[in-house]
Amino acid sequence: MPSGAIRLSAPTLSHDDGATTASCIVSLPGKAPQELWIRSTCHGGLNSADSFAALALLPAMKLRVPVISDGAISRTLLDDGFPRIQRIFEIWREDPWNPEFPRFHQTDILAEGQEDGPEGEGVATFFSGGVDSSFSLLEAIDEITHLIFIEHFEEEFPPEEAQKAVAGVINVAHELAKEIVIVQTNAKIVFSDYVSWHFFHGALLAAVAHQLQGQVSKVHIPSSDDVRHLDPWGSHPCLDPLWSTSATALVHDRNDVTRLQKTARIADNPLLLKNLRVCWRPYQNCGRCSKCIRTKFALKALDRLTVGFPFDTDQLTAQELKLLQIRDDAPFFQEVVDYLEDEGRHPELVAAVRQALSGWYQTPLGSLFRGDLTSRSKRWAKRQAFKAFSATGTVEPMRRARTHLKKRLTRGQS
C-alpha cells in the first residue's frame, strides 16, 4: 500500500469576477502537489479547513494514510463527525465500483482543532431540477433562501451546454426569489482514482456546504431512496448529519416518501414541473433514456403527462417499456406498477414493465444486448489489467498520464 500521508496546506481565499475561490495545495502519496479548489458565487467565510478535510477523508481511508492539515479543522468534526463517518465506511467495508482501492480502513486526521464559526442567517438546499431536489425545495420552500447548483456534478459538459443546464435552475430561483449559488470544483479530478463517485459525492456535498459557512446555518441534502431501498451510498441518512458542525447543520431530507409520491407533489407545481430535468443530457430531457422513461411512466400513472413539459411528447408505449434496460431502476418502476394495479389502470403498461423486469432481457444472454454483461466484463478486465500493471510497476505512470489527459481535455472545453 502507498506510504506517507495526504497533506493539505492552509486554505486561502480569493475573489474574482463575482466568485469566491477557496483553495489549498494537496499532496497525495507518489504524486506531485496540486491545487484543490472550490469556486462559488456565494461569498462564504473561510474559518477552517473543514471542506478540504472532508474531501480528503475517504481517499485517505482507501490509501491507509493519515490526513495532515496545516489549516485548523472544526473540533466537532475531529472529535465526533470524522470518527463516526469512518466507522460507517468500515462497516460497509468495500467500494465495489473502485477495484484498484476496494477497502476502507480507519485513519487519522492530524490538525489543530478550533471552535466552529458563527452561524449564517440563510438556509440552503442542493438543487439540480430533478425529482429529489425539487421535492426537497417544496418541502422547505418557506425557510430556504439559497439554491445550490454544482456544475458537472455527475457528468462533464462543454461550457455552452453547462450554461444551458443551469438555465432552468436560475429560472426557478428567480421565480421563487431565492439566491442561486453556482459551484465549481476540481475535487472529482483530484480524487477520482481512489474513491468511486458513488461514495465520494456525499463528501463533496458536505465540502460545498461548509464552504458557505457564515452565509447559511443549515443545508438540506435531497434524499435519493426511501427507507425500503437504502444501500451503502455517499449521501445517506446515517452519514449526512455526521458532516455537520454547530455552525453548519447538514440535513438529509425525508426517506418516508417514495419517488412516485415526490413526483405527484411536483406535478402540482407548474413552475417546478416545467423546469424538471431528470435526463443525463445537460439541458433537455431526451424522453428515451431510463431516467426519462421512469419519470414519464410516473406522470402517466398520475394522469399528468402532457405535451410541452417536462417532455416534448406525451407518448409512452408498451414497446418502449418492454425493451428498456431497467434493472438498476427496478424499484422505481415497481412502485408505479403496484400503484396502477391497485387502481386497475393501464394493464398494457403494467404487463410491459413486468416483461422488462423478468423477461429475456434480464437473462445473462439477454444482458449482452442491454449492456450489463458488457459492463461487468469491462470491470473484470480492468481489475486484471491493474494486477498486471502492478506487477510491472507501471500503474503510477499510467495514472499520471491519465490525469494529464483529463486536465488537457478540461482546458480544451473551457
Short mmCIF file of C-alpha atoms in Angstrom, two decimals:
data_model
loop_
_atom_site.label_atom_id
_atom_site.label_comp_id
_atom_site.label_asym_id
_atom_site.label_seq_id
_atom_site.Cartn_x
_atom_site.Cartn_y
_atom_site.Cartn_z
CA MET A 1 0.00 0.00 0.00
CA PRO A 2 1.12 3.65 -0.51
CA SER A 3 3.11 5.17 2.33
CA GLY A 4 3.18 8.76 3.51
CA ALA A 5 0.15 10.99 4.03
CA ILE A 6 -2.36 13.22 2.31
CA ARG A 7 -1.12 16.70 3.16
CA LEU A 8 -3.29 19.82 2.94
CA SER A 9 -1.79 23.29 3.07
CA ALA A 10 -3.60 26.06 4.93
CA PRO A 11 -6.53 27.19 2.75
CA THR A 12 -6.60 30.57 1.05
CA LEU A 13 -9.45 32.69 -0.27
CA SER A 14 -9.59 34.83 -3.40
CA HIS A 15 -12.29 36.90 -5.10
CA ASP A 16 -12.63 37.36 -8.84
CA ASP A 17 -15.49 38.24 -11.22
CA GLY A 18 -18.17 37.89 -8.56
CA ALA A 19 -16.98 34.46 -7.39
CA THR A 20 -15.10 33.33 -4.31
CA THR A 21 -12.48 30.59 -4.63
CA ALA A 22 -11.21 28.64 -1.65
CA SER A 23 -8.12 26.58 -2.39
CA CYS A 24 -5.28 24.64 -0.86
CA ILE A 25 -2.35 22.58 -2.08
CA VAL A 26 -2.90 18.86 -1.69
CA SER A 27 -0.03 16.37 -1.74
CA LEU A 28 -1.02 12.76 -2.44
CA PRO A 29 1.38 9.83 -1.95
CA GLY A 30 3.51 9.36 -5.04
CA LYS A 31 2.11 12.43 -6.82
CA ALA A 32 3.27 15.99 -7.31
CA PRO A 33 1.47 18.62 -5.19
CA GLN A 34 -1.55 20.13 -6.93
CA GLU A 35 -4.19 22.76 -6.27
CA LEU A 36 -7.55 21.70 -4.85
CA TRP A 37 -10.24 24.33 -5.16
CA ILE A 38 -13.94 25.12 -4.71
CA ARG A 39 -15.36 28.16 -6.50
CA SER A 40 -18.73 29.63 -5.53
CA THR A 41 -20.87 32.66 -6.34
CA CYS A 42 -21.69 32.91 -2.62
CA HIS A 43 -19.21 34.85 -0.50
CA GLY A 44 -18.92 32.47 2.44
CA GLY A 45 -16.34 32.77 5.18
CA LEU A 46 -13.15 30.72 5.41
CA ASN A 47 -12.81 29.88 9.08
CA SER A 48 -11.35 26.40 8.77
CA ALA A 49 -10.09 23.64 6.52
CA ASP A 50 -13.29 21.63 7.05
CA SER A 51 -14.15 21.46 3.34
CA PHE A 52 -10.78 20.12 2.23
CA ALA A 53 -10.53 17.66 5.11
CA ALA A 54 -13.95 16.30 4.11
CA LEU A 55 -12.73 15.78 0.54
CA ALA A 56 -9.53 14.03 1.69
CA LEU A 57 -11.07 11.71 4.27
CA LEU A 58 -12.29 8.83 2.06
CA PRO A 59 -9.19 8.80 -0.20
CA ALA A 60 -7.04 8.60 2.96
CA MET A 61 -9.11 5.65 4.18
CA LYS A 62 -8.54 3.90 0.86
CA LEU A 63 -4.79 4.60 0.85
CA ARG A 64 -4.42 3.76 4.56
CA VAL A 65 -2.55 7.02 5.22
CA PRO A 66 -3.34 9.93 7.58
CA VAL A 67 -4.60 13.35 6.57
CA ILE A 68 -2.26 16.11 7.77
CA SER A 69 -3.78 19.59 7.54
CA ASP A 70 -1.93 22.84 8.10
CA GLY A 71 -5.29 24.56 8.47
CA ALA A 72 -7.44 24.22 11.58
CA ILE A 73 -10.47 21.91 11.50
CA SER A 74 -13.69 22.03 13.47
CA ARG A 75 -13.41 20.18 16.80
CA THR A 76 -16.92 18.86 16.17
CA LEU A 77 -15.70 17.04 13.07
CA LEU A 78 -12.37 15.94 14.60
CA ASP A 79 -13.87 14.59 17.82
CA ASP A 80 -17.19 13.21 16.62
CA GLY A 81 -18.04 13.51 12.92
CA PHE A 82 -14.96 12.05 11.24
CA PRO A 83 -14.59 9.07 13.63
CA ARG A 84 -18.24 8.08 13.21
CA ILE A 85 -18.14 8.53 9.43
CA GLN A 86 -15.11 6.25 9.30
CA ARG A 87 -16.84 3.59 11.38
CA ILE A 88 -19.76 3.52 8.95
CA PHE A 89 -17.48 3.11 5.95
CA GLU A 90 -15.56 0.39 7.77
CA ILE A 91 -18.82 -1.46 8.31
CA TRP A 92 -19.68 -1.04 4.63
CA ARG A 93 -16.13 -2.30 4.10
CA GLU A 94 -15.75 -2.14 0.32
CA ASP A 95 -16.17 0.21 -2.61
CA PRO A 96 -17.29 -2.24 -5.34
CA TRP A 97 -17.05 0.44 -8.04
CA ASN A 98 -13.32 1.01 -7.47
CA PRO A 99 -11.39 -2.26 -7.90
CA GLU A 100 -7.99 -0.57 -7.58
CA PHE A 101 -8.63 0.54 -3.97
CA PRO A 102 -11.59 -1.54 -2.80
CA ARG A 103 -11.30 -1.35 1.01
CA PHE A 104 -11.99 1.36 3.58
CA HIS A 105 -9.65 1.46 6.60
CA GLN A 106 -9.58 3.65 9.72
CA THR A 107 -7.11 6.51 9.53
CA ASP A 108 -6.06 9.64 11.46
CA ILE A 109 -6.86 13.29 10.80
CA LEU A 110 -3.99 15.36 12.17
CA ALA A 111 -4.81 19.04 12.54
CA GLU A 112 -5.31 21.75 15.10
CA GLY A 113 -8.88 21.81 16.37
CA GLN A 114 -10.84 25.02 16.59
CA GLU A 115 -14.27 26.19 17.67
CA ASP A 116 -16.92 26.36 14.99
CA GLY A 117 -17.50 29.71 13.34
CA PRO A 118 -20.64 31.86 13.59
CA GLU A 119 -23.90 30.66 12.09
CA GLY A 120 -25.21 32.27 8.94
CA GLU A 121 -28.74 33.56 8.56
CA GLY A 122 -29.70 31.61 5.45
CA VAL A 123 -30.92 28.08 4.74
CA ALA A 124 -29.84 26.31 1.57
CA THR A 125 -30.72 23.21 -0.40
CA PHE A 126 -28.88 21.47 -3.20
CA PHE A 127 -30.97 21.86 -6.35
CA SER A 128 -30.44 20.38 -9.80
CA GLY A 129 -34.02 20.50 -11.03
CA GLY A 130 -34.53 16.74 -10.61
CA VAL A 131 -37.30 14.94 -8.76
CA ASP A 132 -35.46 14.60 -5.44
CA SER A 133 -34.18 18.17 -5.24
CA SER A 134 -37.47 19.67 -6.48
CA PHE A 135 -39.35 17.81 -3.75
CA SER A 136 -36.87 18.98 -1.09
CA LEU A 137 -37.34 22.56 -2.23
CA LEU A 138 -41.13 22.24 -1.98
CA GLU A 139 -40.92 20.68 1.49
CA ALA A 140 -38.96 23.59 2.96
CA ILE A 141 -39.81 26.33 0.49
CA ASP A 142 -40.64 28.92 3.15
CA GLU A 143 -37.35 28.60 5.06
CA ILE A 144 -34.99 28.09 2.11
CA THR A 145 -33.12 31.20 0.99
CA HIS A 146 -30.39 29.69 -1.25
CA LEU A 147 -30.40 27.10 -4.05
CA ILE A 148 -27.02 25.40 -4.62
CA PHE A 149 -26.22 24.09 -8.10
CA ILE A 150 -22.94 22.21 -8.58
CA GLU A 151 -21.74 22.31 -12.19
CA HIS A 152 -20.59 18.98 -13.68
CA PHE A 153 -21.78 17.18 -10.55
CA GLU A 154 -22.31 13.86 -12.32
CA GLU A 155 -21.15 14.45 -15.90
CA GLU A 156 -18.70 16.79 -17.63
CA PHE A 157 -20.28 19.02 -20.30
CA PRO A 158 -18.85 21.65 -22.67
CA PRO A 159 -19.27 25.21 -21.35
CA GLU A 160 -22.16 26.13 -23.66
CA GLU A 161 -24.13 23.05 -22.61
CA ALA A 162 -23.30 23.61 -18.95
CA GLN A 163 -24.77 27.11 -19.22
CA LYS A 164 -27.99 25.66 -20.61
CA ALA A 165 -28.09 23.10 -17.80
CA VAL A 166 -28.23 25.80 -15.16
CA ALA A 167 -30.82 27.93 -17.03
CA GLY A 168 -33.80 26.09 -15.53
CA VAL A 169 -32.31 26.29 -12.04
CA ILE A 170 -31.79 30.03 -12.40
CA ASN A 171 -35.36 30.42 -13.64
CA VAL A 172 -36.74 28.61 -10.58
CA ALA A 173 -34.55 30.68 -8.24
CA HIS A 174 -35.72 33.95 -9.80
CA GLU A 175 -39.39 32.98 -9.79
CA LEU A 176 -39.24 31.97 -6.12
CA ALA A 177 -36.98 34.87 -5.08
CA LYS A 178 -34.21 32.56 -3.87
CA GLU A 179 -30.50 33.28 -4.18
CA ILE A 180 -28.75 30.97 -6.65
CA VAL A 181 -25.33 29.64 -5.66
CA ILE A 182 -23.35 28.14 -8.55
CA VAL A 183 -20.42 25.97 -7.51
CA GLN A 184 -17.46 24.55 -9.42
CA THR A 185 -14.65 22.35 -8.10
CA ASN A 186 -11.84 20.13 -9.34
CA ALA A 187 -12.23 17.67 -6.44
CA LYS A 188 -13.57 14.88 -8.67
CA ILE A 189 -10.48 15.04 -10.89
CA VAL A 190 -8.07 15.15 -7.96
CA PHE A 191 -9.52 12.16 -6.09
CA SER A 192 -11.25 10.07 -8.78
CA ASP A 193 -8.53 7.40 -8.77
CA TYR A 194 -9.19 6.44 -5.16
CA VAL A 195 -12.91 6.62 -4.44
CA SER A 196 -15.84 5.93 -6.75
CA TRP A 197 -18.32 8.71 -7.39
CA HIS A 198 -21.00 6.51 -5.78
CA PHE A 199 -19.35 7.18 -2.40
CA PHE A 200 -17.38 10.39 -2.98
CA HIS A 201 -20.37 12.58 -3.90
CA GLY A 202 -21.57 12.72 -0.28
CA ALA A 203 -18.25 14.13 0.91
CA LEU A 204 -18.33 16.66 -1.93
CA LEU A 205 -21.80 17.86 -0.87
CA ALA A 206 -20.51 18.28 2.68
CA ALA A 207 -17.44 20.19 1.47
CA VAL A 208 -19.59 22.62 -0.52
CA ALA A 209 -21.94 23.11 2.44
CA HIS A 210 -19.03 24.06 4.71
CA GLN A 211 -17.76 26.49 2.12
CA LEU A 212 -20.94 28.54 2.70
CA GLN A 213 -20.17 28.92 6.41
CA GLY A 214 -21.19 32.33 7.64
CA GLN A 215 -23.92 32.64 5.00
CA VAL A 216 -26.14 29.66 5.79
CA SER A 217 -26.71 27.76 9.02
CA LYS A 218 -28.47 24.73 7.53
CA VAL A 219 -28.16 22.86 4.25
CA HIS A 220 -30.76 20.37 3.01
CA ILE A 221 -29.49 17.32 1.12
CA PRO A 222 -32.25 15.74 -1.01
CA SER A 223 -32.77 12.05 -0.37
CA SER A 224 -32.32 9.56 -3.22
CA ASP A 225 -34.12 6.49 -1.84
CA ASP A 226 -36.90 5.74 0.57
CA VAL A 227 -36.45 3.51 3.61
CA ARG A 228 -37.15 0.31 1.66
CA HIS A 229 -34.20 0.74 -0.66
CA LEU A 230 -31.37 2.18 1.43
CA ASP A 231 -27.98 0.75 0.44
CA PRO A 232 -24.40 1.92 1.08
CA TRP A 233 -24.18 5.26 -0.71
CA GLY A 234 -22.25 8.50 -0.41
CA SER A 235 -25.29 10.54 0.62
CA HIS A 236 -27.14 8.56 3.27
CA PRO A 237 -29.37 9.38 6.25
CA CYS A 238 -26.79 7.80 8.59
CA LEU A 239 -23.91 9.78 7.07
CA ASP A 240 -25.04 13.26 6.04
CA PRO A 241 -25.78 14.64 9.53
CA LEU A 242 -22.33 13.50 10.74
CA TRP A 243 -20.67 16.07 8.48
CA SER A 244 -22.38 18.85 10.49
CA THR A 245 -20.81 21.39 12.82
CA SER A 246 -22.51 23.80 15.21
CA ALA A 247 -22.14 26.47 12.51
CA THR A 248 -23.46 24.43 9.57
CA ALA A 249 -26.06 21.69 10.00
CA LEU A 250 -26.47 19.17 7.19
CA VAL A 251 -29.94 17.63 6.97
CA HIS A 252 -30.70 14.52 4.93
CA ASP A 253 -34.25 15.05 3.74
CA ARG A 254 -37.19 12.71 4.06
CA ASN A 255 -36.85 8.98 3.45
CA ASP A 256 -40.51 8.28 4.24
CA VAL A 257 -41.60 9.47 0.80
CA THR A 258 -41.32 7.36 -2.36
CA ARG A 259 -40.27 8.58 -5.80
CA LEU A 260 -43.86 8.38 -7.05
CA GLN A 261 -45.10 10.44 -4.12
CA LYS A 262 -42.40 13.03 -4.77
CA THR A 263 -43.39 13.17 -8.45
CA ALA A 264 -47.05 13.66 -7.51
CA ARG A 265 -46.14 16.63 -5.32
CA ILE A 266 -44.04 18.22 -8.07
CA ALA A 267 -46.77 17.65 -10.66
CA ASP A 268 -48.99 20.02 -8.71
CA ASN A 269 -46.44 22.84 -9.05
CA PRO A 270 -46.37 24.23 -12.63
CA LEU A 271 -43.05 26.05 -12.17
CA LEU A 272 -41.11 23.02 -10.93
CA LEU A 273 -42.81 20.65 -13.37
CA LYS A 274 -41.95 22.91 -16.30
CA ASN A 275 -38.30 23.07 -15.21
CA LEU A 276 -38.00 19.42 -14.18
CA ARG A 277 -34.77 17.93 -15.57
CA VAL A 278 -34.22 14.22 -15.00
CA CYS A 279 -32.12 13.24 -18.03
CA TRP A 280 -28.39 12.54 -18.35
CA ARG A 281 -28.37 15.23 -21.03
CA PRO A 282 -27.33 18.59 -19.61
CA TYR A 283 -30.27 20.81 -20.51
CA GLN A 284 -33.16 18.98 -22.18
CA ASN A 285 -34.91 15.73 -21.31
CA CYS A 286 -34.37 13.27 -24.17
CA GLY A 287 -37.53 11.33 -23.28
CA ARG A 288 -35.94 7.98 -24.20
CA CYS A 289 -33.38 7.03 -21.50
CA SER A 290 -34.36 5.04 -18.42
CA LYS A 291 -34.42 8.14 -16.20
CA CYS A 292 -36.76 9.93 -18.57
CA ILE A 293 -38.96 6.89 -19.13
CA ARG A 294 -39.36 6.22 -15.41
CA THR A 295 -40.48 9.83 -14.88
CA LYS A 296 -42.85 9.70 -17.86
CA PHE A 297 -44.23 6.43 -16.51
CA ALA A 298 -44.91 8.04 -13.12
CA LEU A 299 -46.55 11.10 -14.68
CA LYS A 300 -48.64 8.81 -16.91
CA ALA A 301 -49.84 6.91 -13.85
CA LEU A 302 -50.73 10.23 -12.20
CA ASP A 303 -52.51 11.49 -15.36
CA ARG A 304 -50.08 14.40 -15.51
CA LEU A 305 -48.07 13.52 -18.64
CA THR A 306 -48.84 16.30 -21.11
CA VAL A 307 -47.25 17.72 -24.25
CA GLY A 308 -44.73 20.51 -23.77
CA PHE A 309 -43.09 19.98 -20.40
CA PRO A 310 -41.10 18.41 -18.99
CA PHE A 311 -41.06 16.24 -22.15
CA ASP A 312 -41.73 17.09 -25.79
CA THR A 313 -44.23 14.26 -26.20
CA ASP A 314 -46.94 12.67 -24.07
CA GLN A 315 -46.49 9.30 -25.77
CA LEU A 316 -45.42 6.31 -23.72
CA THR A 317 -45.81 2.93 -25.39
CA ALA A 318 -45.72 -0.60 -24.04
CA GLN A 319 -42.98 -1.40 -26.55
CA GLU A 320 -40.74 1.33 -25.08
CA LEU A 321 -41.16 -0.12 -21.62
CA LYS A 322 -40.81 -3.73 -22.71
CA LEU A 323 -37.34 -3.28 -24.23
CA LEU A 324 -35.98 -0.85 -21.65
CA GLN A 325 -32.96 -1.74 -19.52
CA ILE A 326 -34.44 -1.02 -16.11
CA ARG A 327 -32.65 -3.37 -13.73
CA ASP A 328 -30.96 -0.53 -11.84
CA ASP A 329 -34.23 1.42 -11.68
CA ALA A 330 -36.44 -1.58 -10.89
CA PRO A 331 -37.73 -0.24 -7.50
CA PHE A 332 -38.98 2.97 -9.13
CA PHE A 333 -40.80 1.11 -11.90
CA GLN A 334 -42.18 -1.48 -9.48
CA GLU A 335 -43.69 1.25 -7.31
CA VAL A 336 -45.63 2.64 -10.28
CA VAL A 337 -46.70 -0.87 -11.33
CA ASP A 338 -48.08 -1.50 -7.83
CA TYR A 339 -49.97 1.79 -7.95
CA LEU A 340 -51.51 1.07 -11.35
CA GLU A 341 -52.50 -2.44 -10.30
CA ASP A 342 -54.22 -1.06 -7.21
CA GLU A 343 -56.03 1.45 -9.42
CA GLY A 344 -56.81 -1.12 -12.15
CA ARG A 345 -55.44 1.11 -14.91
CA HIS A 346 -53.10 0.80 -17.91
CA PRO A 347 -52.77 -3.02 -17.82
CA GLU A 348 -50.77 -2.98 -21.06
CA LEU A 349 -48.08 -0.78 -19.49
CA VAL A 350 -48.02 -2.92 -16.36
CA ALA A 351 -47.52 -6.06 -18.44
CA ALA A 352 -44.73 -4.40 -20.43
CA VAL A 353 -42.81 -3.40 -17.29
CA ARG A 354 -43.20 -6.87 -15.82
CA GLN A 355 -41.75 -8.30 -19.02
CA ALA A 356 -38.86 -5.85 -18.89
CA LEU A 357 -38.16 -6.81 -15.27
CA SER A 358 -38.35 -10.56 -15.66
CA GLY A 359 -38.20 -11.36 -19.36
CA TRP A 360 -35.44 -12.40 -21.75
CA TYR A 361 -33.60 -9.08 -21.48
CA GLN A 362 -32.91 -9.87 -17.82
CA THR A 363 -31.21 -13.20 -18.57
CA PRO A 364 -27.38 -13.41 -18.86
CA LEU A 365 -27.66 -13.85 -22.64
CA GLY A 366 -30.15 -11.04 -23.00
CA SER A 367 -27.98 -8.77 -20.91
CA LEU A 368 -25.39 -8.90 -23.71
CA PHE A 369 -27.77 -6.81 -25.77
CA ARG A 370 -28.58 -4.47 -22.88
CA GLY A 371 -25.00 -3.81 -21.90
CA ASP A 372 -24.99 -5.20 -18.36
CA LEU A 373 -22.74 -8.13 -19.15
CA THR A 374 -20.53 -5.93 -21.26
CA SER A 375 -20.13 -3.52 -18.35
CA ARG A 376 -19.27 -6.34 -15.95
CA SER A 377 -16.75 -7.72 -18.44
CA LYS A 378 -15.07 -4.32 -18.67
CA ARG A 379 -14.78 -4.11 -14.89
CA TRP A 380 -13.28 -7.60 -14.75
CA ALA A 381 -10.78 -6.71 -17.50
CA LYS A 382 -9.86 -3.52 -15.65
CA ARG A 383 -9.10 -5.48 -12.47
CA GLN A 384 -6.93 -7.94 -14.39
CA ALA A 385 -5.07 -5.15 -16.16
CA PHE A 386 -4.45 -3.37 -12.86
CA LYS A 387 -2.96 -6.53 -11.37
CA ALA A 388 -0.71 -6.99 -14.40
CA PHE A 389 0.47 -3.37 -14.38
CA SER A 390 1.05 -3.52 -10.61
CA ALA A 391 3.44 -6.41 -11.15
CA THR A 392 5.44 -4.37 -13.68
CA GLY A 393 5.43 -1.10 -11.72
CA THR A 394 3.70 0.90 -14.48
CA VAL A 395 0.47 1.82 -12.63
CA GLU A 396 1.62 5.23 -11.37
CA PRO A 397 3.00 6.46 -14.74
CA MET A 398 -0.29 5.48 -16.35
CA ARG A 399 -2.25 7.36 -13.67
CA ARG A 400 -0.16 10.47 -14.22
CA ALA A 401 -0.73 10.24 -17.96
CA ARG A 402 -4.49 9.87 -17.46
CA THR A 403 -4.62 12.84 -15.07
CA HIS A 404 -2.62 14.93 -17.54
CA LEU A 405 -5.03 13.99 -20.34
CA LYS A 406 -8.06 14.90 -18.20
CA LYS A 407 -6.59 18.33 -17.47
CA ARG A 408 -5.85 18.96 -21.15
CA LEU A 409 -9.39 17.96 -22.12
CA THR A 410 -10.84 20.20 -19.41
CA ARG A 411 -8.76 23.15 -20.57
CA GLY A 412 -9.82 22.48 -24.15
CA GLN A 413 -13.51 22.71 -23.19
CA SER A 414 -13.15 25.95 -21.21
#
